[in-house]
CSV table of C-alpha atoms in Angstrom, one decimal:
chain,number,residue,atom,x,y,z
A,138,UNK,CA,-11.6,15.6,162.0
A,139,UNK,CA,-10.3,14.7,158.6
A,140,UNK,CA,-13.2,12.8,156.3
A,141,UNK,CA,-11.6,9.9,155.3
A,142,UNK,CA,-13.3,9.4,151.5
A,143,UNK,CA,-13.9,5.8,150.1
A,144,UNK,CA,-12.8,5.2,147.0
A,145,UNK,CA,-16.2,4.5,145.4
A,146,UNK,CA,-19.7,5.5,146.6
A,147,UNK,CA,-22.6,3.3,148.6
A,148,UNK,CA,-26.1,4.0,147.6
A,149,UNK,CA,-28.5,3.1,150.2
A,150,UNK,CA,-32.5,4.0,151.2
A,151,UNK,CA,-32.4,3.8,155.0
A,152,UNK,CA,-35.9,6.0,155.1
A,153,UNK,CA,-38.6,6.8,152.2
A,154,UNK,CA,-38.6,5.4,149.1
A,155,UNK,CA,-37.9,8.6,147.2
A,156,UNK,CA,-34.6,9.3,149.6
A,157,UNK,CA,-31.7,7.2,148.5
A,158,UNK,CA,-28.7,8.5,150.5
A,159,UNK,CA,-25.0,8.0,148.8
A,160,UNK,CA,-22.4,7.7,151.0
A,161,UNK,CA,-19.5,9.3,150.2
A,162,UNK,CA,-17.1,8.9,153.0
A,163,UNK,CA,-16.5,6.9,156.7
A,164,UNK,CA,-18.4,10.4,158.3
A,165,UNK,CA,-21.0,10.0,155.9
A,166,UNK,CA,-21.7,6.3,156.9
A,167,UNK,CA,-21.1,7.2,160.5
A,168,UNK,CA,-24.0,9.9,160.4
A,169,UNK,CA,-26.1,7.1,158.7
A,170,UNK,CA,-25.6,4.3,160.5
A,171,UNK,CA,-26.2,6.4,164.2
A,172,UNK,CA,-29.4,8.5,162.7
A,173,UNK,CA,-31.1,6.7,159.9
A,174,UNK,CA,-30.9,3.3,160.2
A,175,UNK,CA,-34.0,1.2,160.2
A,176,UNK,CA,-32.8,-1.9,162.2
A,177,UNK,CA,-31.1,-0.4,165.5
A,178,UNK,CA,-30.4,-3.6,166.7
A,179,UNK,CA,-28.4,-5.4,164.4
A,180,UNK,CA,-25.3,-7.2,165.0
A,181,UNK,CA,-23.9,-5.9,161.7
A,182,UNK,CA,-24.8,-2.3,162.3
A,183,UNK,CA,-22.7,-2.2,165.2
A,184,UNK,CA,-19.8,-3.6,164.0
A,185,UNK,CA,-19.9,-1.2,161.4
A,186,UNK,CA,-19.9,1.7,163.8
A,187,UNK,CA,-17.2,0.0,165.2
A,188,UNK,CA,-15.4,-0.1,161.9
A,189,UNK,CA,-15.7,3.4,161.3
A,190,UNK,CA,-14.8,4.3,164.6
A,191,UNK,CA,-11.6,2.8,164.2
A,192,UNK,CA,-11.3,4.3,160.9
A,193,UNK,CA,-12.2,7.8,162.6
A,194,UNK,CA,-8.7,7.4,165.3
A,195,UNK,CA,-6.6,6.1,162.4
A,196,UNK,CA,-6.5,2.4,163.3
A,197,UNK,CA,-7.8,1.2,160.2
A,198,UNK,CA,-7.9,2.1,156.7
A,199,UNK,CA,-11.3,3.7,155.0
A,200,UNK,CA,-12.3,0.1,153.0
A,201,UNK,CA,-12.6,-1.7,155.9
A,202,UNK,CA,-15.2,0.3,157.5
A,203,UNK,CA,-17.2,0.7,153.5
A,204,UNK,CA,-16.7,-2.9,153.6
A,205,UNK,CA,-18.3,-3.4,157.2
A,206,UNK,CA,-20.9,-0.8,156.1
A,207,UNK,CA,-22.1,-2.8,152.6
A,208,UNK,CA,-22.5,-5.8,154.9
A,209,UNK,CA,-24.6,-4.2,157.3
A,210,UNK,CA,-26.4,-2.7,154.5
A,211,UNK,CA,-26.8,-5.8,152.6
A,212,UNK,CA,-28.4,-7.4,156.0
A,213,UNK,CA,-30.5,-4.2,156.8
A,214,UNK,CA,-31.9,-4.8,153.3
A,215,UNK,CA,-31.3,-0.6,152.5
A,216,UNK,CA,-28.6,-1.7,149.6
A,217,UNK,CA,-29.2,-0.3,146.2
A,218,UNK,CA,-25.8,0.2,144.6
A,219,UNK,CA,-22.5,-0.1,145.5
A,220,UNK,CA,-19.0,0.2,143.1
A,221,UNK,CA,-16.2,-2.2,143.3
């Protein structure tokens, strides 16, 4: 599988305080949002996956699903930087 890269990075603290993550690419929020996210159940969290699955089989480009994923960060409250 080819990592599709986003342009600019996400920084994010799903876990401890002293472990900010910064994702670098659609894999990178995929692995995040299926093993370190704190709110499992959230409607934005899934459509996230969903964006990056689509990303992942070439369906859509890499800003849609960091777009999705700042959203679902945003609502999980785990948001601590982001460059547009």
């Amino acid at each position: 599988m080819r990592t599709r890269r986003f342009r600019k990075p996400i920084v994010v603290q799903p876990g401890r305080v002293d472990r900010d993550r910064v994702v670098l690419s659609v894999s990178d929020a995929a692995n995040v949002l299926l093993k370190d996210w704190p709110a499992p159940a959230s409607e934005t969290r899934l459509a996230a996956i969903e964006a990056c699955l689509a990303v992942i089989r070439g369906e859509k480009p890499p800003r849609v699903a960091r777009q999705a994923f700042i959203v679902a960060a945003k609502d999980a409250r785990i948001l601590l930087g982001e460059q547009i």
